[in-house]
Amino acid sequence: MSHIRELAKHIAKAHRGDDLCLSLPAFSPSHPPPVMKTESGQDQYELAGTIAAIEMGFIDSDARVLGKAWSRMVKQEGDFNPKSWPSRPEHFDLIPFTRDTNPKAFKECPKWLGLYGVFPDADWIARMVDAELPTAQLRFKSDDPKEIRKQIKAAVSAVQGSNTLLFINDHWEEAIAADAYGVHLGQEDLASANLDAIRDAGLRLGLSTHGYAELIIADRFCPSYIAMGAVFPTNLKKMPTAPQGLGRLYAYAKLMQHYSLVAIGGIDESSIHAVAQSGVGSVAVVRAIVAANDPKAAVKRLKELMKTN
């Protein structure tokens, strides 16, 4: 095991200055470091990669995915180089992208969804059509089924005849009934949502991800787009992982470049240009628009800042 820990030390040291690393919490008796449990069939590079990933601040599920990716990378390339990093689909055992031949694939959406605003009600959607926002999401929260249907129907009506693409957050049944363009779901929704019904209705599907493990899960469903975040701190909702930062976003975007990709989480005017340079085709914002003194002007300004050339 000492040899494996030495390999892990070399990996972690080689990437210590990378933006892939996140600051680790201080360990204490009440907050001990994670225990590394070995499984049969794991080789030294998988174990070393997993340990190094944990030391770099990756959560356990992501660290285990990275450990397996390290093992595949070393076997495929025939060499262990601690300065390398798993970055290709084959390192993660991802199936070659075959949307056209995959009967379970969701309908395609543009690779470049552009500026993507997330809004609390249909009135905001209507305002954003007037602002020529490329992509919008209705994230309406209510326990009243009648009001949910009303808001979704109004939002779909607002984008009719415009160039704004509308995704409905969570409420997939109502989105199907209203003939919306698409639905956005979190990973926690996958077990309860009728994905076949969404696919058969011709709606696009966007899936949230928060790290390597969830990217691998999302790939199995071949969604229309994959959202990656939270890139920066956000108070809008509780996140399952710490903010990922630009370094990890760039790594995720490189790995999943065959998808339409959306970066989300705490992005504003000061950061949107750097985020757009990661290779994503869309950047989602919330407060950068809804909290702006002039939302229409904010949309125009953000679209300009997104330009990478």
PDB file of N, CA and C in Angstrom, residues 206-293:
ATOM      1  N   GLY A 206     -32.672  18.412 -20.734  1.00  0.00           N
ATOM      2  CA  GLY A 206     -31.437  18.900 -20.146  1.00  0.00           C
ATOM      3  C   GLY A 206     -31.257  18.275 -18.777  1.00  0.00           C
ATOM      4  N   LEU A 207     -30.032  17.845 -18.454  1.00  0.00           N
ATOM      5  CA  LEU A 207     -29.755  17.210 -17.166  1.00  0.00           C
ATOM      6  C   LEU A 207     -28.678  17.972 -16.404  1.00  0.00           C
ATOM      7  N   SER A 208     -28.897  18.155 -15.106  1.00  0.00           N
ATOM      8  CA  SER A 208     -27.903  18.783 -14.242  1.00  0.00           C
ATOM      9  C   SER A 208     -26.829  17.779 -13.845  1.00  0.00           C
ATOM     10  N   THR A 209     -25.600  18.261 -13.712  1.00  0.00           N
ATOM     11  CA  THR A 209     -24.508  17.438 -13.186  1.00  0.00           C
ATOM     12  C   THR A 209     -23.649  18.288 -12.267  1.00  0.00           C
ATOM     13  N   HIS A 210     -22.970  17.618 -11.320  1.00  0.00           N
ATOM     14  CA  HIS A 210     -22.150  18.332 -10.342  1.00  0.00           C
ATOM     15  C   HIS A 210     -20.781  17.685 -10.168  1.00  0.00           C
ATOM     16  N   GLY A 211     -20.309  16.987 -11.184  1.00  0.00           N
ATOM     17  CA  GLY A 211     -19.007  16.348 -11.081  1.00  0.00           C
ATOM     18  C   GLY A 211     -18.905  15.160 -12.016  1.00  0.00           C
ATOM     19  N   TYR A 212     -17.754  14.493 -11.969  1.00  0.00           N
ATOM     20  CA  TYR A 212     -17.486  13.389 -12.895  1.00  0.00           C
ATOM     21  C   TYR A 212     -18.516  12.264 -12.796  1.00  0.00           C
ATOM     22  N   ALA A 213     -18.863  11.853 -11.593  1.00  0.00           N
ATOM     23  CA  ALA A 213     -19.778  10.717 -11.439  1.00  0.00           C
ATOM     24  C   ALA A 213     -21.129  11.009 -12.079  1.00  0.00           C
ATOM     25  N   GLU A 214     -21.630  12.222 -11.885  1.00  0.00           N
ATOM     26  CA  GLU A 214     -22.932  12.564 -12.458  1.00  0.00           C
ATOM     27  C   GLU A 214     -22.843  12.795 -13.964  1.00  0.00           C
ATOM     28  N   LEU A 215     -21.697  13.202 -14.464  1.00  0.00           N
ATOM     29  CA  LEU A 215     -21.512  13.293 -15.915  1.00  0.00           C
ATOM     30  C   LEU A 215     -21.626  11.914 -16.555  1.00  0.00           C
ATOM     31  N   ILE A 216     -21.036  10.913 -15.905  1.00  0.00           N
ATOM     32  CA  ILE A 216     -21.096   9.548 -16.432  1.00  0.00           C
ATOM     33  C   ILE A 216     -22.536   9.042 -16.431  1.00  0.00           C
ATOM     34  N   ILE A 217     -23.270   9.349 -15.361  1.00  0.00           N
ATOM     35  CA  ILE A 217     -24.678   8.947 -15.292  1.00  0.00           C
ATOM     36  C   ILE A 217     -25.478   9.646 -16.385  1.00  0.00           C
ATOM     37  N   ALA A 218     -25.270  10.946 -16.547  1.00  0.00           N
ATOM     38  CA  ALA A 218     -26.007  11.709 -17.557  1.00  0.00           C
ATOM     39  C   ALA A 218     -25.773  11.149 -18.951  1.00  0.00           C
ATOM     40  N   ASP A 219     -24.546  10.747 -19.223  1.00  0.00           N
ATOM     41  CA  ASP A 219     -24.217  10.224 -20.550  1.00  0.00           C
ATOM     42  C   ASP A 219     -25.034   8.986 -20.896  1.00  0.00           C
ATOM     43  N   ARG A 220     -25.390   8.195 -19.914  1.00  0.00           N
ATOM     44  CA  ARG A 220     -26.171   6.975 -20.165  1.00  0.00           C
ATOM     45  C   ARG A 220     -27.548   7.292 -20.750  1.00  0.00           C
ATOM     46  N   PHE A 221     -28.051   8.499 -20.442  1.00  0.00           N
ATOM     47  CA  PHE A 221     -29.394   8.867 -20.897  1.00  0.00           C
ATOM     48  C   PHE A 221     -29.381   9.637 -22.216  1.00  0.00           C
ATOM     49  N   CYS A 222     -28.191   9.986 -22.694  1.00  0.00           N
ATOM     50  CA  CYS A 222     -28.035  10.719 -23.954  1.00  0.00           C
ATOM     51  C   CYS A 222     -29.014  11.898 -24.028  1.00  0.00           C
ATOM     52  N   PRO A 223     -28.906  12.844 -23.085  1.00  0.00           N
ATOM     53  CA  PRO A 223     -29.818  13.987 -23.077  1.00  0.00           C
ATOM     54  C   PRO A 223     -29.508  14.970 -24.194  1.00  0.00           C
ATOM     55  N   SER A 224     -30.368  15.952 -24.346  1.00  0.00           N
ATOM     56  CA  SER A 224     -30.168  16.976 -25.375  1.00  0.00           C
ATOM     57  C   SER A 224     -29.027  17.908 -24.990  1.00  0.00           C
ATOM     58  N   TYR A 225     -28.930  18.222 -23.707  1.00  0.00           N
ATOM     59  CA  TYR A 225     -27.784  18.997 -23.219  1.00  0.00           C
ATOM     60  C   TYR A 225     -27.458  18.563 -21.801  1.00  0.00           C
ATOM     61  N   ILE A 226     -26.243  18.871 -21.390  1.00  0.00           N
ATOM     62  CA  ILE A 226     -25.793  18.596 -20.027  1.00  0.00           C
ATOM     63  C   ILE A 226     -25.403  19.917 -19.380  1.00  0.00           C
ATOM     64  N   ALA A 227     -25.972  20.185 -18.207  1.00  0.00           N
ATOM     65  CA  ALA A 227     -25.614  21.378 -17.437  1.00  0.00           C
ATOM     66  C   ALA A 227     -24.560  20.998 -16.405  1.00  0.00           C
ATOM     67  N   MET A 228     -23.544  21.842 -16.241  1.00  0.00           N
ATOM     68  CA  MET A 228     -22.420  21.538 -15.360  1.00  0.00           C
ATOM     69  C   MET A 228     -22.229  22.667 -14.359  1.00  0.00           C
ATOM     70  N   GLY A 229     -22.186  22.330 -13.085  1.00  0.00           N
ATOM     71  CA  GLY A 229     -22.008  23.360 -12.076  1.00  0.00           C
ATOM     72  C   GLY A 229     -22.067  22.756 -10.671  1.00  0.00           C
ATOM     73  N   ALA A 230     -22.229  23.581  -9.671  1.00  0.00           N
ATOM     74  CA  ALA A 230     -22.189  25.024  -9.789  1.00  0.00           C
ATOM     75  C   ALA A 230     -20.738  25.465  -9.975  1.00  0.00           C
ATOM     76  N   VAL A 231     -20.531  26.356 -10.935  1.00  0.00           N
ATOM     77  CA  VAL A 231     -19.169  26.804 -11.210  1.00  0.00           C
ATOM     78  C   VAL A 231     -18.644  27.649 -10.057  1.00  0.00           C
ATOM     79  N   PHE A 232     -19.488  28.570  -9.579  1.00  0.00           N
ATOM     80  CA  PHE A 232     -19.122  29.467  -8.479  1.00  0.00           C
ATOM     81  C   PHE A 232     -20.164  29.354  -7.362  1.00  0.00           C
ATOM     82  N   PRO A 233     -19.880  29.908  -6.186  1.00  0.00           N
ATOM     83  CA  PRO A 233     -20.854  29.837  -5.091  1.00  0.00           C
ATOM     84  C   PRO A 233     -22.192  30.469  -5.473  1.00  0.00           C
ATOM     85  N   THR A 234     -23.269  29.854  -5.029  1.00  0.00           N
ATOM     86  CA  THR A 234     -24.607  30.378  -5.270  1.00  0.00           C
ATOM     87  C   THR A 234     -25.491  30.065  -4.075  1.00  0.00           C
ATOM     88  N   ASN A 235     -26.382  30.997  -3.761  1.00  0.00           N
ATOM     89  CA  ASN A 235     -27.312  30.806  -2.649  1.00  0.00           C
ATOM     90  C   ASN A 235     -28.709  30.440  -3.131  1.00  0.00           C
ATOM     91  N   LEU A 236     -28.873  30.256  -4.434  1.00  0.00           N
ATOM     92  CA  LEU A 236     -30.204  30.029  -4.982  1.00  0.00           C
ATOM     93  C   LEU A 236     -30.746  28.652  -4.633  1.00  0.00           C
ATOM     94  N   LYS A 237     -29.880  27.673  -4.500  1.00  0.00           N
ATOM     95  CA  LYS A 237     -30.315  26.338  -4.093  1.00  0.00           C
ATOM     96  C   LYS A 237     -29.130  25.611  -3.478  1.00  0.00           C
ATOM     97  N   LYS A 238     -29.431  24.628  -2.632  1.00  0.00           N
ATOM     98  CA  LYS A 238     -28.371  23.860  -1.987  1.00  0.00           C
ATOM     99  C   LYS A 238     -27.751  22.901  -2.987  1.00  0.00           C
ATOM    100  N   MET A 239     -26.430  22.950  -3.098  1.00  0.00           N
ATOM    101  CA  MET A 239     -25.719  22.120  -4.059  1.00  0.00           C
ATOM    102  C   MET A 239     -25.134  20.873  -3.382  1.00  0.00           C
ATOM    103  N   PRO A 240     -25.099  19.748  -4.094  1.00  0.00           N
ATOM    104  CA  PRO A 240     -24.550  18.518  -3.512  1.00  0.00           C
ATOM    105  C   PRO A 240     -23.028  18.517  -3.418  1.00  0.00           C
ATOM    106  N   THR A 241     -22.380  19.437  -4.113  1.00  0.00           N
ATOM    107  CA  THR A 241     -20.920  19.518  -4.086  1.00  0.00           C
ATOM    108  C   THR A 241     -20.501  20.969  -3.912  1.00  0.00           C
ATOM    109  N   ALA A 242     -19.236  21.166  -3.567  1.00  0.00           N
ATOM    110  CA  ALA A 242     -18.689  22.516  -3.479  1.00  0.00           C
ATOM    111  C   ALA A 242     -18.629  23.127  -4.872  1.00  0.00           C
ATOM    112  N   PRO A 243     -18.562  24.465  -4.968  1.00  0.00           N
ATOM    113  CA  PRO A 243     -18.390  25.087  -6.287  1.00  0.00           C
ATOM    114  C   PRO A 243     -17.211  24.464  -7.023  1.00  0.00           C
ATOM    115  N   GLN A 244     -17.409  24.158  -8.298  1.00  0.00           N
ATOM    116  CA  GLN A 244     -16.417  23.391  -9.054  1.00  0.00           C
ATOM    117  C   GLN A 244     -15.249  24.230  -9.550  1.00  0.00           C
ATOM    118  N   GLY A 245     -15.484  25.515  -9.804  1.00  0.00           N
ATOM    119  CA  GLY A 245     -14.409  26.374 -10.279  1.00  0.00           C
ATOM    120  C   GLY A 245     -14.145  26.217 -11.767  1.00  0.00           C
ATOM    121  N   LEU A 246     -13.365  27.137 -12.310  1.00  0.00           N
ATOM    122  CA  LEU A 246     -13.099  27.139 -13.748  1.00  0.00           C
ATOM    123  C   LEU A 246     -12.270  25.941 -14.199  1.00  0.00           C
ATOM    124  N   GLY A 247     -11.302  25.535 -13.388  1.00  0.00           N
ATOM    125  CA  GLY A 247     -10.437  24.423 -13.786  1.00  0.00           C
ATOM    126  C   GLY A 247     -11.214  23.147 -14.045  1.00  0.00           C
ATOM    127  N   ARG A 248     -12.100  22.825 -13.139  1.00  0.00           N
ATOM    128  CA  ARG A 248     -12.905  21.612 -13.326  1.00  0.00           C
ATOM    129  C   ARG A 248     -13.898  21.793 -14.470  1.00  0.00           C
ATOM    130  N   LEU A 249     -14.481  22.983 -14.587  1.00  0.00           N
ATOM    131  CA  LEU A 249     -15.403  23.226 -15.701  1.00  0.00           C
ATOM    132  C   LEU A 249     -14.707  22.977 -17.032  1.00  0.00           C
ATOM    133  N   TYR A 250     -13.481  23.481 -17.181  1.00  0.00           N
ATOM    134  CA  TYR A 250     -12.744  23.279 -18.428  1.00  0.00           C
ATOM    135  C   TYR A 250     -12.503  21.784 -18.678  1.00  0.00           C
ATOM    136  N   ALA A 251     -12.198  21.039 -17.611  1.00  0.00           N
ATOM    137  CA  ALA A 251     -11.961  19.595 -17.757  1.00  0.00           C
ATOM    138  C   ALA A 251     -13.243  18.872 -18.154  1.00  0.00           C
ATOM    139  N   TYR A 252     -14.365  19.237 -17.524  1.00  0.00           N
ATOM    140  CA  TYR A 252     -15.647  18.610 -17.865  1.00  0.00           C
ATOM    141  C   TYR A 252     -16.038  18.915 -19.307  1.00  0.00           C
ATOM    142  N   ALA A 253     -15.844  20.172 -19.705  1.00  0.00           N
ATOM    143  CA  ALA A 253     -16.230  20.578 -21.063  1.00  0.00           C
ATOM    144  C   ALA A 253     -15.405  19.844 -22.115  1.00  0.00           C
ATOM    145  N   LYS A 254     -14.137  19.635 -21.826  1.00  0.00           N
ATOM    146  CA  LYS A 254     -13.281  18.901 -22.769  1.00  0.00           C
ATOM    147  C   LYS A 254     -13.732  17.455 -22.886  1.00  0.00           C
ATOM    148  N   LEU A 255     -14.053  16.841 -21.749  1.00  0.00           N
ATOM    149  CA  LEU A 255     -14.467  15.438 -21.745  1.00  0.00           C
ATOM    150  C   LEU A 255     -15.796  15.227 -22.469  1.00  0.00           C
ATOM    151  N   MET A 256     -16.738  16.146 -22.279  1.00  0.00           N
ATOM    152  CA  MET A 256     -18.101  15.966 -22.797  1.00  0.00           C
ATOM    153  C   MET A 256     -18.378  16.847 -24.010  1.00  0.00           C
ATOM    154  N   GLN A 257     -17.355  17.204 -24.761  1.00  0.00           N
ATOM    155  CA  GLN A 257     -17.496  18.176 -25.842  1.00  0.00           C
ATOM    156  C   GLN A 257     -18.430  17.730 -26.956  1.00  0.00           C
ATOM    157  N   HIS A 258     -18.768  16.446 -27.021  1.00  0.00           N
ATOM    158  CA  HIS A 258     -19.684  15.969 -28.052  1.00  0.00           C
ATOM    159  C   HIS A 258     -21.135  16.325 -27.727  1.00  0.00           C
ATOM    160  N   TYR A 259     -21.377  16.858 -26.530  1.00  0.00           N
ATOM    161  CA  TYR A 259     -22.721  17.282 -26.129  1.00  0.00           C
ATOM    162  C   TYR A 259     -22.887  18.794 -26.257  1.00  0.00           C
ATOM    163  N   SER A 260     -24.141  19.216 -26.290  1.00  0.00           N
ATOM    164  CA  SER A 260     -24.464  20.611 -26.024  1.00  0.00           C
ATOM    165  C   SER A 260     -24.279  20.800 -24.522  1.00  0.00           C
ATOM    166  N   LEU A 261     -23.482  21.793 -24.122  1.00  0.00           N
ATOM    167  CA  LEU A 261     -23.108  21.968 -22.721  1.00  0.00           C
ATOM    168  C   LEU A 261     -23.527  23.331 -22.194  1.00  0.00           C
ATOM    169  N   VAL A 262     -23.984  23.344 -20.945  1.00  0.00           N
ATOM    170  CA  VAL A 262     -24.407  24.573 -20.278  1.00  0.00           C
ATOM    171  C   VAL A 262     -23.650  24.692 -18.960  1.00  0.00           C
ATOM    172  N   ALA A 263     -22.973  25.815 -18.750  1.00  0.00           N
ATOM    173  CA  ALA A 263     -22.329  26.089 -17.463  1.00  0.00           C
ATOM    174  C   ALA A 263     -23.295  26.903 -16.612  1.00  0.00           C
ATOM    175  N   ILE A 264     -23.380  26.574 -15.327  1.00  0.00           N
ATOM    176  CA  ILE A 264     -24.344  27.250 -14.462  1.00  0.00           C
ATOM    177  C   ILE A 264     -23.798  27.375 -13.046  1.00  0.00           C
ATOM    178  N   GLY A 265     -24.260  28.408 -12.339  1.00  0.00           N
ATOM    179  CA  GLY A 265     -23.946  28.541 -10.928  1.00  0.00           C
ATOM    180  C   GLY A 265     -23.084  29.734 -10.583  1.00  0.00           C
ATOM    181  N   GLY A 266     -23.699  30.796 -10.062  1.00  0.00           N
ATOM    182  CA  GLY A 266     -22.962  31.950  -9.569  1.00  0.00           C
ATOM    183  C   GLY A 266     -22.247  32.764 -10.625  1.00  0.00           C
ATOM    184  N   ILE A 267     -22.656  32.651 -11.872  1.00  0.00           N
ATOM    185  CA  ILE A 267     -21.968  33.341 -12.974  1.00  0.00           C
ATOM    186  C   ILE A 267     -22.552  34.738 -13.156  1.00  0.00           C
ATOM    187  N   ASP A 268     -21.676  35.724 -13.307  1.00  0.00           N
ATOM    188  CA  ASP A 268     -22.127  37.100 -13.503  1.00  0.00           C
ATOM    189  C   ASP A 268     -21.276  37.780 -14.568  1.00  0.00           C
ATOM    190  N   GLU A 269     -21.423  39.098 -14.684  1.00  0.00           N
ATOM    191  CA  GLU A 269     -20.692  39.831 -15.726  1.00  0.00           C
ATOM    192  C   GLU A 269     -19.183  39.707 -15.577  1.00  0.00           C
ATOM    193  N   SER A 270     -18.709  39.590 -14.348  1.00  0.00           N
ATOM    194  CA  SER A 270     -17.262  39.544 -14.130  1.00  0.00           C
ATOM    195  C   SER A 270     -16.640  38.207 -14.531  1.00  0.00           C
ATOM    196  N   SER A 271     -17.447  37.170 -14.625  1.00  0.00           N
ATOM    197  CA  SER A 271     -16.901  35.831 -14.883  1.00  0.00           C
ATOM    198  C   SER A 271     -17.391  35.181 -16.172  1.00  0.00           C
ATOM    199  N   ILE A 272     -18.412  35.749 -16.806  1.00  0.00           N
ATOM    200  CA  ILE A 272     -19.055  35.045 -17.918  1.00  0.00           C
ATOM    201  C   ILE A 272     -18.121  34.831 -19.110  1.00  0.00           C
ATOM    202  N   HIS A 273     -17.207  35.759 -19.358  1.00  0.00           N
ATOM    203  CA  HIS A 273     -16.302  35.598 -20.500  1.00  0.00           C
ATOM    204  C   HIS A 273     -15.372  34.403 -20.291  1.00  0.00           C
ATOM    205  N   ALA A 274     -14.794  34.297 -19.096  1.00  0.00           N
ATOM    206  CA  ALA A 274     -13.901  33.170 -18.805  1.00  0.00           C
ATOM    207  C   ALA A 274     -14.654  31.850 -18.857  1.00  0.00           C
ATOM    208  N   VAL A 275     -15.894  31.844 -18.393  1.00  0.00           N
ATOM    209  CA  VAL A 275     -16.713  30.633 -18.442  1.00  0.00           C
ATOM    210  C   VAL A 275     -16.976  30.232 -19.889  1.00  0.00           C
ATOM    211  N   ALA A 276     -17.325  31.204 -20.721  1.00  0.00           N
ATOM    212  CA  ALA A 276     -17.632  30.923 -22.127  1.00  0.00           C
ATOM    213  C   ALA A 276     -16.426  30.356 -22.865  1.00  0.00           C
ATOM    214  N   GLN A 277     -15.225  30.700 -22.433  1.00  0.00           N
ATOM    215  CA  GLN A 277     -14.011  30.209 -23.080  1.00  0.00           C
ATOM    216  C   GLN A 277     -13.711  28.742 -22.760  1.00  0.00           C
ATOM    217  N   SER A 278     -14.477  28.147 -21.862  1.00  0.00           N
ATOM    218  CA  SER A 278     -14.237  26.752 -21.470  1.00  0.00           C
ATOM    219  C   SER A 278     -14.600  25.764 -22.564  1.00  0.00           C
ATOM    220  N   GLY A 279     -15.389  26.211 -23.537  1.00  0.00           N
ATOM    221  CA  GLY A 279     -15.838  25.307 -24.591  1.00  0.00           C
ATOM    222  C   GLY A 279     -17.309  24.976 -24.500  1.00  0.00           C
ATOM    223  N   VAL A 280     -17.991  25.477 -23.461  1.00  0.00           N
ATOM    224  CA  VAL A 280     -19.435  25.265 -23.373  1.00  0.00           C
ATOM    225  C   VAL A 280     -20.124  26.106 -24.438  1.00  0.00           C
ATOM    226  N   GLY A 281     -21.301  25.656 -24.851  1.00  0.00           N
ATOM    227  CA  GLY A 281     -22.048  26.407 -25.853  1.00  0.00           C
ATOM    228  C   GLY A 281     -23.101  27.296 -25.248  1.00  0.00           C
ATOM    229  N   SER A 282     -23.187  27.294 -23.927  1.00  0.00           N
ATOM    230  CA  SER A 282     -24.204  28.087 -23.253  1.00  0.00           C
ATOM    231  C   SER A 282     -23.760  28.401 -21.834  1.00  0.00           C
ATOM    232  N   VAL A 283     -24.166  29.568 -21.358  1.00  0.00           N
ATOM    233  CA  VAL A 283     -23.902  29.963 -19.977  1.00  0.00           C
ATOM    234  C   VAL A 283     -25.219  30.384 -19.350  1.00  0.00           C
ATOM    235  N   ALA A 284     -25.584  29.728 -18.256  1.00  0.00           N
ATOM    236  CA  ALA A 284     -26.847  30.029 -17.578  1.00  0.00           C
ATOM    237  C   ALA A 284     -26.619  31.027 -16.450  1.00  0.00           C
ATOM    238  N   VAL A 285     -27.513  31.987 -16.356  1.00  0.00           N
ATOM    239  CA  VAL A 285     -27.440  32.995 -15.304  1.00  0.00           C
ATOM    240  C   VAL A 285     -28.826  33.181 -14.695  1.00  0.00           C
ATOM    241  N   VAL A 286     -28.840  33.674 -13.481  1.00  0.00           N
ATOM    242  CA  VAL A 286     -30.103  33.982 -12.808  1.00  0.00           C
ATOM    243  C   VAL A 286     -30.075  35.436 -12.367  1.00  0.00           C
ATOM    244  N   ARG A 287     -29.350  35.711 -11.298  1.00  0.00           N
ATOM    245  CA  ARG A 287     -29.344  37.059 -10.729  1.00  0.00           C
ATOM    246  C   ARG A 287     -28.713  38.088 -11.653  1.00  0.00           C
ATOM    247  N   ALA A 288     -27.816  37.659 -12.511  1.00  0.00           N
ATOM    248  CA  ALA A 288     -27.186  38.609 -13.439  1.00  0.00           C
ATOM    249  C   ALA A 288     -28.222  39.303 -14.310  1.00  0.00           C
ATOM    250  N   ILE A 289     -29.393  38.669 -14.460  1.00  0.00           N
ATOM    251  CA  ILE A 289     -30.491  39.291 -15.211  1.00  0.00           C
ATOM    252  C   ILE A 289     -31.596  39.765 -14.280  1.00  0.00           C
ATOM    253  N   VAL A 290     -32.108  38.876 -13.419  1.00  0.00           N
ATOM    254  CA  VAL A 290     -33.294  39.233 -12.628  1.00  0.00           C
ATOM    255  C   VAL A 290     -33.007  40.306 -11.588  1.00  0.00           C
ATOM    256  N   ALA A 291     -31.759  40.435 -11.152  1.00  0.00           N
ATOM    257  CA  ALA A 291     -31.420  41.457 -10.165  1.00  0.00           C
ATOM    258  C   ALA A 291     -30.863  42.725 -10.806  1.00  0.00           C
ATOM    259  N   ALA A 292     -30.790  42.747 -12.134  1.00  0.00           N
ATOM    260  CA  ALA A 292     -30.243  43.916 -12.834  1.00  0.00           C
ATOM    261  C   ALA A 292     -31.248  45.065 -12.834  1.00  0.00           C
ATOM    262  N   ASN A 293     -30.743  46.282 -12.789  1.00  0.00           N
ATOM    263  CA  ASN A 293     -31.624  47.452 -12.857  1.00  0.00           C
ATOM    264  C   ASN A 293     -32.357  47.510 -14.184  1.00  0.00           C
TER     265      ASN A 293
END
